[in-house]
Short mmCIF file of C-alpha atoms in Angstrom, two decimals:
data_model
loop_
_atom_site.label_atom_id
_atom_site.label_comp_id
_atom_site.label_asym_id
_atom_site.label_seq_id
_atom_site.Cartn_x
_atom_site.Cartn_y
_atom_site.Cartn_z
CA MET B 244 -6.87 -13.87 -4.80
CA GLY B 245 -4.15 -13.13 -1.75
CA LEU B 246 -1.26 -11.04 -2.69
CA LYS B 247 1.73 -10.78 -0.20
CA LEU B 248 3.18 -7.45 -0.10
CA THR B 249 5.53 -5.48 2.05
CA TRP B 250 4.85 -1.92 2.89
CA ARG B 251 7.66 0.86 3.67
CA ILE B 252 6.91 3.59 5.76
CA LYS B 253 9.63 5.95 6.41
CA GLY B 254 10.81 5.85 9.58
CA GLN B 255 9.54 2.59 10.35
CA GLU B 256 10.31 -1.26 9.82
CA ASP B 257 8.91 -2.84 6.95
CA ILE B 258 5.16 -4.14 7.12
CA ASP B 259 4.50 -7.54 4.90
CA LEU B 260 0.46 -8.02 4.79
CA MET B 261 -1.76 -10.45 2.75
CA VAL B 262 -4.09 -8.45 0.39
CA LEU B 263 -6.78 -9.39 -1.69
CA GLU B 264 -6.00 -8.16 -5.54
CA ASN B 265 -9.51 -6.47 -6.03
CA GLN B 266 -9.13 -4.38 -2.36
CA ARG B 267 -8.85 -0.47 -2.92
CA ILE B 268 -4.90 0.57 -1.81
CA VAL B 269 -6.26 3.42 0.13
CA ASP B 270 -8.51 0.90 2.13
CA THR B 271 -5.55 -0.96 3.51
CA MET B 272 -3.61 2.55 4.56
CA HIS B 273 -7.16 2.96 6.71
CA VAL B 274 -6.62 -0.95 8.41
CA LEU B 275 -2.99 0.18 9.02
CA VAL B 276 -3.97 3.49 10.29
CA GLU B 277 -6.37 1.54 12.55
CA ARG B 278 -3.79 -0.91 13.96
CA GLY B 279 -1.38 2.09 14.79
CA PHE B 280 1.31 1.06 11.71
CA MET B 281 0.61 4.19 9.91
CA ASP B 282 -0.15 7.73 11.39
CA GLU B 283 -3.34 9.32 10.34
CA GLU B 284 -1.87 12.18 8.84
CA LEU B 285 0.20 10.70 6.53
CA ALA B 286 -2.44 8.32 5.23
CA THR B 287 -4.65 11.23 4.80
CA THR B 288 -2.04 13.43 2.82
CA THR B 289 -1.04 10.60 0.54
CA ARG B 290 -2.14 10.27 -2.88
CA CYS B 291 0.04 7.87 -4.16
CA VAL B 292 2.48 4.93 -3.47
CA LYS B 293 5.72 3.71 -5.40
CA SER B 294 5.99 0.41 -6.50
CA LEU B 295 9.62 -0.48 -5.99
CA ARG B 296 9.62 -3.17 -8.47
CA THR B 297 8.12 -1.10 -11.64
CA ASN B 298 9.32 2.51 -9.95
CA ASN B 299 5.70 3.75 -11.04
CA GLN B 300 3.61 6.11 -9.05
CA ILE B 301 0.41 4.64 -8.14
CA ASN B 302 -2.76 6.49 -7.23
CA ILE B 303 -4.16 4.85 -3.91
CA LEU B 304 -7.47 4.96 -5.32
CA LEU B 305 -7.04 1.71 -7.41
CA THR B 306 -7.31 -1.55 -6.60
CA TYR B 307 -4.03 -3.54 -6.45
CA ARG B 308 -5.00 -5.22 -9.82
CA ALA B 309 -5.82 -1.87 -11.63
CA GLY B 310 -2.27 -0.74 -10.28
CA HIS B 311 -0.62 -3.73 -11.62
CA ILE B 312 0.82 -4.51 -8.34
CA PHE B 313 1.70 -8.22 -7.64
CA SER B 314 3.11 -10.52 -5.20
CA GLY B 315 6.68 -9.46 -3.79
CA ASP B 316 5.92 -6.02 -4.39
CA ILE B 317 7.27 -2.90 -2.21
CA LEU B 318 4.85 -0.14 -1.79
CA GLU B 319 6.98 2.67 0.01
CA LEU B 320 5.39 5.90 1.53
#
């Protein structure tokens, strides 16, 4: 199932994305780097993202489902 999420990366405009719930967060980050939306250094040094809905830190190696991330969530780096 697809999830609509917002990624909030410090110093940039918010990015709205559609992702699969069984996709790993780190895989999304790699796509953002490839497309020029995220700095490669930030992607390689980040270990967790913050869900603004739950105020929890989520390991980027988890899938969105395992990290309890749902449509409408905002992920902050």
